Structure formats: structure tokens, C-alpha cells
DNA sequence: TAACGCCGTTAGATCGATCTAAAATCCAGT
DNA sequence: ACTGGATTTTAGATCGATCTAACGGCGTTA
């Protein structure tokens, strides 16, 4: 075989065995370092099982998502890991059902009828609020950005729920642009009207990074003048000064777990839908300080 | 066709037509935001041509790279975009030649016999040195990390060459760990012995980010006490304070171009090897200041 | 009228791994 | 040596799109 330079023809095997040793991974965005971590985790699990990943980008739009899913179907993938584009409706569940294609949702979910792997956004946000309250903060704002989807809503819900439980006035959620430099420019939005938050919880580390820059530009010192909490705990959190306290969602682990769920489902298509919620952990660093009594 | 739920079977088409509408992308690392940008650019070009990408991770190790390439070959990819793992020898050229598999190197190159798309690392580093010299700096250090490969050596070469041309003593290249928090801890390495650099050029923005944190911890103010230049100009550069001056390598564009080169080669396998060197641009922000005359 | 060219249609071979069923081989046990 | 059962080997069908060659219809020309 070696002499003749034989290589196994997976294409022929796929045709006959109706198994392609290929899975599709559909994400809304490649550049976000969070998704990069996620992919990396998936790659580890998928590779270990001897399969390869086809990746596709939806740009967070349902029309492109439909095209991409069709394309993957034509390529005969054995299964799909999907982070549903914002605006995906739950009718996708019946569609997938009809296709008889193993699929797991990751990070976001639109239906209970399909597997799902994600993080406990609600608990993560609650923990962030609890921590700030324990430091004496009462005026806490929430800084969000990006499209609205289940992971977005769960974060907001976790924040508002915890605020309510502590009897604090739930501030409206303040929305910021997507680019980090624009977030910095618009940091003032936190202080308009009668709002004077002493702490800010961010939708993710990217927003935190932008706000940190904006605070710096305005002479506000993080810790002394305002406390800041990020979400996701990606590599940058450790490199910021002061170091960013952030809620860790372990995207790498979620990726691994999503891949594991998909492999299980491929092996046993009749399994009831499962969901795996990764616990979050508040990684306390230096961006929050006790509120000095005034 | 719609009524019967027909889907085109790419597997069968591939078998007969010996064309899979699939390309392989082999990178040493998924998590690096630089590679994420690169992938995103490729995806745009590849998708527009109606093909899909299989991605694979070598962990920057030649043994795994060999396995991964074999796997892609079995899957019958129409071509491969490869960022060669550190330590890849040029004998890979003859191997690829024998496989009759279109392949382009990206970011790093190990042979002239295959296409290559990358950035002009040499010119980028020269420009960085020139800029610092124009500000009056003479004691300039180079902070590196990671495995050694062509892109590494070209950066060092650009730095040392420019230093020599200006008649400046070429400082030894100082190596740092890979993790950003460890870089911060070891920032002192820049100042050991008789070295007292007034400016530091970094291998990439990640090192710059780590050093910026390390300087902060030591009470050194970037701009006033020391000037800092990054390399790659990824999103973070804009979010750092002071904003990081960085040499832009436009990974997204390189990704697009690499994909375009591959598509060309698939269409015309007999084409002579081509190389496309993306020009770099020094993105001046606020991390460098003129050296005050002492 | 036969021969020829042009075009659209159709039947059947093809790609290579896999699966099945039939055929060939093996191994006791009498 | 022969038989029954088990095991291995082999031949051929199969997956579905694609490619080729043969075929049929039609118009033109000798």
C-alpha cells in the first residue's frame, strides 16, 4: 500500500456507508476570541473521535444560516453543532427533525427539542450582583451590546432577578456599540440622567475592556471611582490593569461538551433531548472595591 | 424535488468528479485572535467560491501536522491552506508535489516551491525602528516569544537590520513566556545587566499587552518612561490605554488572499509558484513619545 | 432516397469502499 | 475418506452523481 501511495478514499466510504466522518460547526462569528476558544475545545473532542470539522459562518443572520445549513447537508455531515443566529425561530426544530440530522445547540438555544450545551448565564450574573452587593454597592448598572438571543436574555434576567431579590432598583439595561473603541467613546451613557452607578456589570469582557478604556479617558479610576465586572473571563482579563474581575464561562469546556453531546446523539439518535449547563465561576481580581461609606 | 425533499449528494459527486468542493485549513492554533481573523478572511473568499473549509489544528507540532494532512487527504480536499508548524522542514515540498495536491503556505513559509501569502514582516519591523529612531530613541529592545519559524525570523531580521543601518547596538532578542500574565511578571528581563531600553518593539500585540501590564505593575508609565510598539494591530490595540502603536499586518486580508491563491492553483495546477506579501502599515497611536533630551 | 451533421435524450459504465451472499476452505469427529 | 459446521475468501451489487457513447429525431444536402 505504501509503495503504491494508496490513500483511503473517505468519499467512497461515505457514499456506501452513509457516514462522512465529518461534522459541521455553524457559528455567527469567527473573529470573537470567545468563539475561537469554543472552536478549539470542539476541535479537541472531534479530532479525538477521528472526525473533522467543517466550519461555517452565519454572520448572525438567519437567511445565511439557512444557506449554510443546506450546504452542510449537501456535504453529508454526520451532525451539526449550531450556535443559532440571532432571530432564529423554534420552527427550526421541526425542520431539523425532518432532516433526521443530529444537531446540538451551543451557547444559545431556540428550542427544547434539541440538545444544548451552554453556560449558566443566569447564575453567573447573580453571582456578580451578589458579590458587588457584598461590597456595599447598590447602584449597579448593566452594560450590554450585540444582538439579542437566549444567552443575552439569560444574562439580563440573571442581573435583574438578583437586583430585585436584593430590593435594588433595577436599572435599565444600557446598550453600547459593537466596536471596542466606540464603547470607550460612549462610556458616558452610564451616567446620564439621574444615574450614578458605583459599579457596572458587563455583558462580556469586550464591553468591559471598552468601558475600562472609556473610564481611563475620563479620569475615572477603576476600583476607586467605579467597580467593573466582566463576563466570559477570556485571556485579556488577566492582562488588564487593574486586573478584571470576570465571570468565567469556560468556552473551551463548553465546546468539548457540545462535541461530546453530538457524538452521543450520532451514536444514539433516539435519545431524549439533553442539556448541559456549564457552571460559571466568579474570578475575583482587582477591578472591584468595597464602596467607601460616604 | 422540493416535495420529495431531495438534497444534492456532494459525496457522490465528489466520487465521480474527483472534486470535493472542500478545502483544508491547517493552523497551529485556534485560540490566537490573530488566527481567528485569518480564518474569517479565508472563510469569506472560500464561501464566495461555493466551497467549504475543513479546519484542523496542529498544535504547532510536525508529527500532528503529518497526521492532519493525511486525514485531509483521505477526505479528498481540493486543496490545502497550511500555516506550517514550527519545525517543518522543506522536504514537505517534495511530499506535497508527489501528492499532486494544491497547497499554499500562509503566514509562514518553508519552501519556495509552493505558493505563499504573508505579510512583510521585515519592512514592518524596519518601519517600527525608523519611527522610534525619529523620536530620538537609540536603546531599543526586542521582546519575543513563541516558537521560531520564518515569520519569527523575518521579524527579528527586520529589527536587527534596521538597528544596524542606524548604527545602533543590536540588543539581543529577549524571550518571554507564552502566557500574557507570565509576560507581565517577567517584564524585568528587559532591564537586567547594563540594558536600559527607552523603547521596546514587541513580537506581537500579545507580548505588548503583557509588557504593558508589567510596566503598570512597576509604576512605569508607557509614553513617559518607556515607549512600546506592538505588532499585528489586532482589536485590542485600540482598547489599551494609552492606545498601542502597532504594526498592522491585516490578517483578514492575508486570509482572503491565501484563499484566492489556492483557488487559482486549483484551477491551474501548473502555474509557477507565487508569493504575495501584504504590505504592513505602522498604526501610530499613543504608546510612543519623543525621547526627552537628558 | 440515402447520407450526413446537429442536437437532445437515454442507457449504462464509472468512481472506490462496503456489504451481502455464495463459494471455497478449514477443522474436527466419526 | 467423508460429512457437518464453522470460518475465510471471493464475486458482485450497491451508494448517487457524472461522464460517455449510442441512439433517435430533424433538417439539410448530394
XYZ file of C-alpha atoms (C1' of nucleotides) in Angstrom:
648
model
C 0.000 0.000 0.000
C 2.772 2.374 0.901
C 4.651 1.600 -2.306
C 1.673 2.400 -4.455
C 0.889 5.533 -2.480
C -2.558 4.385 -1.513
C -4.766 6.763 0.418
C -8.087 5.761 1.889
C -10.872 7.390 -0.076
C -13.255 8.748 2.513
C -15.561 9.966 -0.240
C -16.264 6.455 -1.434
C -16.637 5.175 2.098
C -19.068 7.951 2.851
C -21.183 7.132 -0.166
C -21.510 3.494 0.694
C -21.632 3.654 4.480
C -23.703 6.829 4.649
C -21.308 8.202 7.204
C -18.951 11.001 6.372
C -16.783 11.286 9.483
C -17.470 14.972 9.202
C -19.385 17.345 11.398
C -20.490 20.872 10.683
C -19.914 23.730 13.070
C -22.016 26.816 12.491
C -21.131 29.977 14.371
C -22.275 33.575 13.962
C -18.782 34.974 14.005
C -15.231 33.747 13.709
C -13.295 36.726 14.979
C -14.686 36.883 18.501
C -11.980 35.321 20.701
C -14.743 33.687 22.666
C -15.775 31.620 19.648
C -12.155 30.859 18.932
C -11.895 29.256 22.370
C -15.117 27.380 21.760
C -13.886 26.013 18.434
C -10.644 24.982 19.998
C -12.474 22.905 22.592
C -14.645 21.282 19.970
C -11.677 20.513 17.814
C -10.103 18.549 20.644
C -13.142 16.303 21.167
C -13.986 15.943 17.496
C -10.443 15.166 16.479
C -10.110 12.576 19.232
C -13.128 10.785 17.764
C -11.473 10.711 14.352
C -13.791 13.192 12.708
C -13.092 16.531 11.083
C -14.913 19.827 11.410
C -16.354 21.886 8.606
C -16.861 25.398 9.883
C -19.271 27.920 8.564
C -20.123 31.479 9.401
C -23.640 32.880 9.508
C -22.776 36.488 10.328
C -25.609 36.133 12.835
C -28.243 36.235 10.106
C -30.974 33.599 9.664
C -31.007 33.783 5.824
C -27.329 32.982 5.576
C -27.782 30.393 8.272
C -30.344 28.598 6.116
C -27.955 28.557 3.162
C -25.117 27.325 5.312
C -27.157 24.520 6.846
C -28.279 23.412 3.401
C -24.692 23.408 2.230
C -23.615 21.255 5.146
C -26.458 18.879 4.433
C -25.313 18.502 0.841
C -21.863 17.724 2.126
C -23.384 14.912 4.129
C -22.131 15.878 7.554
C -22.879 13.336 10.261
C -24.115 16.062 12.574
C -24.084 19.761 13.280
C -23.132 21.947 16.187
C -25.098 25.130 15.822
C -24.904 28.430 17.617
C -28.221 29.749 16.310
C -28.089 33.130 14.630
C -29.997 35.874 16.402
C -33.575 35.776 15.175
C -33.697 32.038 14.600
C -37.184 30.783 15.411
C -38.060 27.489 17.027
C -39.567 26.203 13.814
C -36.036 25.186 13.006
C -36.609 22.291 15.398
C -39.214 20.606 13.196
C -37.099 21.283 10.146
C -34.085 19.578 11.695
C -36.379 16.798 12.862
C -37.469 16.225 9.271
C -33.890 16.165 8.084
C -33.054 13.414 10.569
C -29.799 15.209 11.181
C -28.197 15.045 14.630
C -27.797 18.598 15.894
C -26.837 20.243 19.127
C -27.283 23.871 20.012
C -24.389 25.594 21.655
C -24.222 28.809 23.694
C -27.706 29.805 22.608
C -30.906 27.787 22.355
C -34.151 28.290 20.496
C -35.925 25.010 21.293
C -36.088 22.363 23.978
C -36.435 19.596 21.443
C -32.758 19.599 20.589
C -29.645 19.075 22.673
C -27.981 22.121 24.127
C -24.636 22.913 25.700
C -24.105 26.293 27.298
C -23.159 28.130 30.439
C -25.258 29.086 33.416
C -25.532 32.724 32.452
C -28.288 33.384 34.968
C -26.306 32.079 37.923
C -23.182 33.839 36.676
C -24.906 37.201 36.669
C -26.499 36.540 40.033
C -23.127 35.777 41.490
C -21.746 39.010 40.070
C -24.547 41.030 41.655
C -24.185 39.217 44.971
C -20.504 39.954 45.036
C -20.989 43.663 44.369
C -23.743 43.868 46.952
C -21.469 42.178 49.472
C -19.005 45.007 48.802
C -21.693 47.542 49.623
C -22.704 48.550 46.105
C -26.337 49.364 45.487
C -26.346 51.416 42.295
C -25.325 48.803 39.749
C -25.711 49.186 36.009
C -25.695 46.619 33.269
C -23.769 47.335 30.071
C -24.803 45.270 27.081
C -24.190 45.105 23.356
C -24.764 42.902 20.360
C -27.823 41.087 19.078
C -30.477 39.728 21.392
C -30.650 35.965 21.833
C -31.177 33.433 24.606
C -27.736 33.944 26.113
C -28.350 37.682 26.102
C -31.701 37.380 27.764
C -30.480 34.961 30.373
C -27.749 37.340 31.376
C -30.159 40.236 31.657
C -32.609 38.050 33.520
C -29.935 36.941 35.967
C -28.949 40.524 36.583
C -32.477 41.906 37.004
C -33.595 38.968 39.117
C -30.726 39.345 41.548
C -31.195 43.117 41.761
C -34.845 42.619 42.579
C -34.069 40.000 45.181
C -31.812 42.454 46.967
C -34.513 45.109 46.779
C -32.442 47.286 44.483
C -33.902 49.421 41.757
C -33.234 47.533 38.509
C -31.504 49.999 36.266
C -32.432 49.795 32.621
C -30.010 47.809 30.563
C -27.706 50.228 28.751
C -26.732 49.281 25.241
C -23.369 50.018 23.647
C -21.975 49.763 20.124
C -20.117 46.663 18.986
C -16.650 48.047 18.409
C -14.485 48.419 21.444
C -13.275 51.933 20.569
C -16.857 53.137 20.194
C -17.783 51.628 23.538
C -14.995 53.671 25.104
C -16.318 56.829 23.476
C -19.826 56.277 24.736
C -18.987 55.336 28.294
C -20.804 58.478 29.402
C -24.082 56.789 28.634
C -23.730 55.118 32.032
C -24.046 58.438 33.832
C -26.829 60.250 32.010
C -29.992 61.435 33.771
C -30.072 60.698 37.454
C -27.999 57.576 37.185
C -24.819 57.379 39.191
C -23.752 53.753 39.304
C -20.902 52.800 41.595
C -20.460 49.513 39.807
C -21.035 48.160 36.307
C -21.593 44.592 35.233
C -20.765 43.951 31.589
C -22.353 41.653 29.065
C -18.889 40.313 28.252
C -15.202 41.112 28.611
C -15.193 43.038 25.370
C -17.635 45.586 26.776
C -15.628 45.668 29.997
C -12.471 46.345 28.037
C -14.114 49.183 26.148
C -15.567 50.730 29.297
C -12.248 50.426 31.109
C -10.682 52.447 28.307
C -13.527 54.961 28.457
C -13.149 55.334 32.220
C -9.428 55.897 31.805
C -10.100 58.639 29.259
C -12.414 60.372 31.741
C -10.005 60.126 34.636
C -12.154 57.593 36.460
C -10.091 55.033 38.292
C -11.441 51.508 38.276
C -11.687 50.263 41.845
C -11.537 53.696 43.431
C -14.224 55.524 41.461
C -16.133 52.655 39.971
C -16.138 48.880 40.108
C -16.289 46.758 36.974
C -17.141 43.125 36.331
C -16.654 41.365 33.019
C -18.194 38.186 31.685
C -16.543 35.184 29.994
C -13.107 35.612 31.546
C -11.118 35.350 28.342
C -7.352 35.788 28.302
C -7.451 39.591 28.323
C -8.996 39.779 31.772
C -5.663 38.801 33.295
C -3.773 41.378 31.225
C -5.907 44.389 32.085
C -4.806 46.823 34.776
C -6.280 46.675 37.230
C -6.929 43.023 36.528
C -10.531 42.459 35.549
C -12.833 40.545 37.841
C -14.891 38.429 35.478
C -17.421 35.616 35.413
C -15.754 32.620 33.844
C -17.830 30.642 31.354
C -15.085 28.286 30.175
C -15.871 28.319 26.443
C -13.279 25.672 25.799
C -15.105 23.234 28.072
C -18.444 24.080 26.527
C -17.007 23.312 23.123
C -15.764 19.954 24.289
C -19.072 19.124 25.879
C -21.068 20.184 22.823
C -18.958 17.895 20.685
C -19.452 15.060 23.165
C -23.212 15.566 23.111
C -23.224 15.457 19.332
C -21.152 12.290 19.192
C -23.571 10.661 21.635
C -26.531 11.693 19.560
C -24.974 10.413 16.354
C -24.442 7.086 18.084
C -27.976 7.045 19.543
C -30.331 9.246 17.544
C -33.373 8.298 19.618
C -32.003 9.652 22.883
C -34.274 12.218 24.571
C -33.000 15.806 24.253
C -30.301 16.632 26.772
C -28.983 19.914 28.041
C -25.705 20.564 29.688
C -25.295 23.805 31.581
C -21.722 24.535 32.495
C -21.439 26.135 35.941
C -19.864 29.565 35.970
C -17.348 30.863 38.456
C -16.651 34.400 39.554
C -12.972 35.003 39.050
C -12.196 37.776 41.510
C -9.298 40.013 40.594
C -8.788 43.716 41.215
C -11.471 45.685 39.398
C -13.955 45.827 42.270
C -13.529 47.532 45.631
C -15.762 47.911 48.674
C -17.907 51.018 48.431
C -16.407 53.514 50.875
C -19.130 54.825 53.171
C -19.806 58.429 52.247
C -37.599 17.873 -5.983
C -38.811 20.005 -3.111
C -41.767 17.695 -2.486
C -39.559 14.670 -2.226
C -37.045 16.518 -0.053
C -34.187 15.963 -2.405
C -30.752 17.140 -1.358
C -27.785 17.118 -3.659
C -25.373 14.409 -2.594
C -21.974 16.034 -2.699
C -20.399 12.750 -1.660
C -21.448 11.029 -4.844
C -20.495 14.000 -6.976
C -17.094 14.075 -5.350
C -16.510 10.406 -6.050
C -17.309 10.681 -9.725
C -15.969 14.127 -10.484
C -12.908 13.832 -8.260
C -13.660 17.235 -6.846
C -14.913 17.692 -3.320
C -15.714 21.395 -3.117
C -13.808 21.262 0.122
C -10.536 22.813 1.188
C -8.459 22.084 4.252
C -7.111 24.781 6.516
C -4.305 23.774 8.834
C -3.268 26.161 11.571
C -1.049 25.711 14.609
C -3.537 27.224 16.990
C -7.186 28.179 17.055
C -7.327 30.383 20.119
C -4.954 33.109 18.991
C -7.197 36.001 17.886
C -4.782 36.583 15.059
C -5.636 33.209 13.544
C -9.299 33.852 14.133
C -9.035 36.949 11.939
C -7.144 34.966 9.361
C -9.791 32.245 9.262
C -12.509 34.811 8.957
C -10.867 36.280 5.865
C -10.432 32.865 4.307
C -13.987 31.946 5.023
C -15.208 34.941 3.056
C -13.249 34.019 -0.074
C -13.821 30.306 0.176
C -17.514 30.639 0.824
C -17.923 33.023 -2.103
C -16.448 30.345 -4.362
C -19.006 27.824 -3.110
C -16.562 25.694 -1.185
C -16.418 24.814 2.490
C -13.481 24.754 4.881
C -12.329 21.862 6.994
C -10.149 23.204 9.745
C -7.506 21.327 11.631
C -5.165 22.136 14.441
C -1.544 21.039 14.604
C -0.655 22.478 17.994
C 2.469 23.677 16.172
C 3.916 20.162 16.083
C 5.152 18.452 12.904
C 4.032 14.937 13.971
C 0.460 16.040 14.447
C 0.717 18.060 11.289
C 1.574 14.931 9.333
C -1.446 13.129 10.742
C -3.709 16.047 10.000
C -2.505 16.399 6.415
C -3.042 12.703 5.846
C -6.544 12.978 7.238
C -7.364 15.855 4.921
C -6.016 13.881 2.013
C -8.298 10.984 2.862
C -11.191 13.383 2.930
C -10.299 14.349 -0.600
C -9.933 18.078 -0.123
C -9.390 20.009 -3.333
C -6.541 21.934 -1.769
C -4.935 22.978 1.496
C -4.011 26.233 3.130
C -1.208 25.485 5.536
C 0.445 27.540 8.202
C 3.413 25.210 8.677
C 4.052 24.062 12.230
C 7.324 25.238 13.732
C 9.999 22.741 12.806
C 8.504 21.777 9.447
C 11.332 21.063 7.009
C 11.333 21.875 3.317
C 11.130 18.213 2.418
C 7.430 18.716 2.792
C 7.593 20.411 -0.628
C 8.508 17.229 -2.470
C 5.962 15.298 -0.464
C 3.193 17.691 -1.454
C 4.487 17.615 -5.011
C 4.086 13.846 -5.044
C 0.574 14.117 -3.686
C -0.400 16.408 -6.535
C -2.355 18.402 -4.003
C -2.719 22.162 -4.455
C -1.321 23.834 -1.360
C -0.492 27.354 -0.303
C 1.545 28.357 2.690
C 0.203 31.163 4.804
C 1.935 33.413 7.343
C 4.989 31.177 7.412
C 6.936 29.533 4.604
C 9.354 26.632 4.487
C 9.902 26.359 0.731
C 9.897 28.493 -2.401
C 8.326 25.744 -4.458
C 4.874 26.379 -3.098
C 2.626 29.418 -3.091
C 2.798 31.696 -0.097
C 0.696 34.510 1.314
C 2.042 36.504 4.213
C 2.909 39.941 5.488
C 6.042 41.973 5.021
C 7.346 41.349 8.497
C 10.816 42.689 7.651
C 9.536 46.028 6.381
C 7.106 46.250 9.274
C 9.869 45.921 11.820
C 12.086 48.337 9.938
C 9.310 50.880 9.971
C 8.885 50.435 13.707
C 12.601 51.019 14.304
C 12.664 54.027 11.980
C 9.772 55.574 13.809
C 11.369 55.148 17.214
C 14.682 56.496 15.927
C 12.865 59.513 14.518
C 11.570 60.110 18.039
C 15.143 60.095 19.323
C 15.260 56.580 20.753
C 18.545 54.711 20.487
C 18.316 51.987 23.129
C 15.633 49.777 21.636
C 14.918 46.220 22.744
C 13.049 43.456 21.029
C 10.622 41.331 23.048
C 9.789 37.970 21.505
C 8.008 34.780 22.434
C 6.715 31.591 20.928
C 8.253 29.054 18.585
C 10.785 30.016 15.947
C 9.647 29.967 12.324
C 10.038 32.070 9.182
C 7.710 34.819 10.398
C 9.668 34.953 13.636
C 12.999 35.155 11.917
C 11.851 37.793 9.466
C 10.690 39.987 12.288
C 13.988 39.624 14.117
C 15.880 40.175 10.895
C 13.910 43.336 10.146
C 14.636 44.639 13.619
C 18.346 43.820 13.675
C 18.873 45.036 10.129
C 17.287 48.398 10.814
C 19.213 48.802 14.066
C 22.460 48.117 12.268
C 21.616 50.539 9.495
C 21.149 53.272 12.063
C 24.445 52.362 13.690
C 22.745 51.238 16.870
C 23.966 48.402 19.011
C 21.676 45.477 18.216
C 20.373 44.311 21.561
C 19.918 40.590 21.968
C 16.400 39.452 21.393
C 14.735 38.913 24.749
C 12.403 35.961 25.026
C 9.255 35.853 27.146
C 6.813 33.123 28.168
C 3.671 32.471 26.175
C 1.010 33.412 28.687
C 0.231 37.061 28.998
C 0.250 37.077 32.800
C 3.692 35.476 32.868
C 4.979 38.063 30.416
C 3.831 40.773 32.810
C 5.662 39.090 35.673
C 8.912 38.862 33.768
C 8.945 42.362 32.335
C 12.080 42.995 34.406
C 14.053 40.872 31.976
C 14.187 43.947 29.765
C 16.284 45.824 32.281
C 18.834 43.289 33.516
C 22.562 43.826 33.184
C 23.536 47.099 31.597
C 20.450 47.299 29.456
C 18.242 50.340 29.816
C 15.982 50.474 26.786
C 13.875 53.569 26.289
C 11.694 51.760 23.815
C 10.560 48.188 23.201
C 9.337 46.610 19.993
C 7.226 43.519 20.523
C 6.905 40.349 18.506
C 3.133 40.801 18.565
C 0.349 42.615 20.375
C 0.042 39.838 22.910
C 3.578 40.446 24.155
C 2.902 44.184 24.095
C -0.197 43.657 26.177
C 1.704 41.590 28.705
C 4.545 44.082 28.945
C 2.130 46.991 29.276
C 0.655 45.223 32.292
C 4.121 44.527 33.671
C 5.129 48.176 33.264
C 1.984 49.267 35.044
C 2.790 46.961 37.944
C 6.252 48.539 38.243
C 4.965 52.091 38.083
C 6.474 52.702 34.664
C 4.286 54.909 32.515
C 4.125 54.000 28.873
C 4.982 57.062 26.822
C 6.667 58.941 29.649
C 9.068 56.282 30.929
C 9.168 53.876 28.040
C 7.794 53.612 24.527
C 6.112 50.469 23.270
C 5.266 49.180 19.815
C 3.133 46.142 19.129
C 2.817 44.004 16.034
C -0.311 42.770 14.198
C -2.634 45.549 15.301
C -5.481 43.337 16.434
C -8.591 44.783 18.038
C -7.052 45.131 21.491
C -4.544 47.749 20.367
C -7.310 50.310 20.183
C -8.624 49.387 23.623
C -5.371 49.666 25.529
C -4.556 52.816 27.482
C -2.530 54.514 26.313
C -3.586 53.248 22.902
C -0.971 50.918 21.487
C 1.027 51.940 18.440
C 1.254 48.762 16.401
C 2.364 47.457 13.033
C -0.721 46.366 11.180
C -0.477 43.071 9.286
C -4.136 42.803 8.254
C -4.631 39.081 8.894
C -8.096 39.206 7.412
C -6.716 40.343 4.059
C -3.978 37.737 4.168
C -6.611 35.082 4.713
C -8.600 36.269 1.727
C -5.513 36.393 -0.445
C -4.355 32.942 0.621
C -7.745 31.541 -0.337
C -7.600 33.343 -3.677
C -4.149 31.905 -4.385
C -5.389 28.429 -3.597
C -8.434 28.757 -5.826
C -6.175 29.903 -8.659
C -3.872 26.980 -8.160
C -6.722 24.507 -8.095
C -7.886 25.945 -11.416
C -4.377 25.940 -12.889
C -2.124 23.437 -11.142
C 0.823 24.087 -13.452
C 1.182 27.744 -12.523
C 4.674 28.692 -11.279
C 4.806 29.255 -7.504
C 3.586 32.678 -6.477
C 4.076 34.682 -3.344
C 2.010 37.513 -2.109
C 3.487 39.733 0.575
C 0.952 42.030 2.153
C 2.413 45.461 2.914
C 2.365 46.427 6.571
C 1.476 49.807 7.977
C 2.551 51.423 11.201
C -0.586 52.421 13.035
C 0.593 55.269 15.258
C -1.373 55.764 18.445
C -0.198 56.914 21.867
C 2.301 54.417 23.239
C 5.415 56.118 21.923
C 6.766 59.545 22.844
C 9.836 61.517 21.767
C 12.800 60.814 23.990
C 13.246 63.880 26.162
C 16.834 65.097 25.938
C 18.563 64.429 29.227
C -33.688 8.404 -51.143
C -29.610 7.961 -48.705
C -26.068 10.173 -46.306
C -24.631 13.404 -43.134
C -24.449 16.699 -39.373
C -26.512 18.627 -35.371
C -28.945 18.459 -31.170
C -31.344 16.439 -27.220
C -32.229 12.176 -24.874
C -31.065 7.882 -22.697
C -28.795 3.707 -21.195
C -25.087 2.126 -18.985
C -20.381 2.379 -17.182
C -17.686 4.632 -13.645
C -15.593 6.275 -9.139
C -13.890 3.121 -4.541
C -15.260 1.376 -0.136
C -18.586 -1.564 1.862
C -21.988 -5.017 2.387
C -24.071 -9.471 1.287
C -24.386 -13.857 -0.245
C -22.373 -17.523 -2.365
C -18.390 -20.292 -2.815
C -14.271 -22.171 -1.154
C -11.602 -23.677 2.572
C -10.702 -25.467 7.053
C -11.231 -28.406 11.124
C -12.810 -31.715 13.995
C -15.289 -36.146 14.613
C -16.916 -40.444 13.045
C -12.262 -40.661 3.372
C -16.282 -38.297 4.302
C -19.528 -35.157 6.454
C -21.362 -31.116 9.106
C -20.448 -26.954 10.804
C -17.706 -23.012 11.096
C -14.693 -19.815 9.061
C -12.444 -17.411 5.385
C -12.351 -15.834 0.586
C -14.366 -14.077 -3.351
C -17.607 -12.133 -6.600
C -20.774 -8.924 -7.411
C -24.224 -5.492 -6.078
C -24.667 -1.007 -4.017
C -24.500 4.123 -2.907
C -25.746 8.622 -6.406
C -23.825 11.984 -9.475
C -21.364 12.243 -13.676
C -19.440 11.048 -17.986
C -19.567 8.759 -22.447
C -21.352 6.684 -26.233
C -25.107 5.183 -28.590
C -29.486 6.437 -30.243
C -33.398 8.916 -32.238
C -35.384 12.857 -34.415
C -34.999 16.525 -37.572
C -33.241 19.336 -41.216
C -30.027 19.844 -44.889
C -27.543 18.335 -48.865
C -25.758 15.250 -52.521
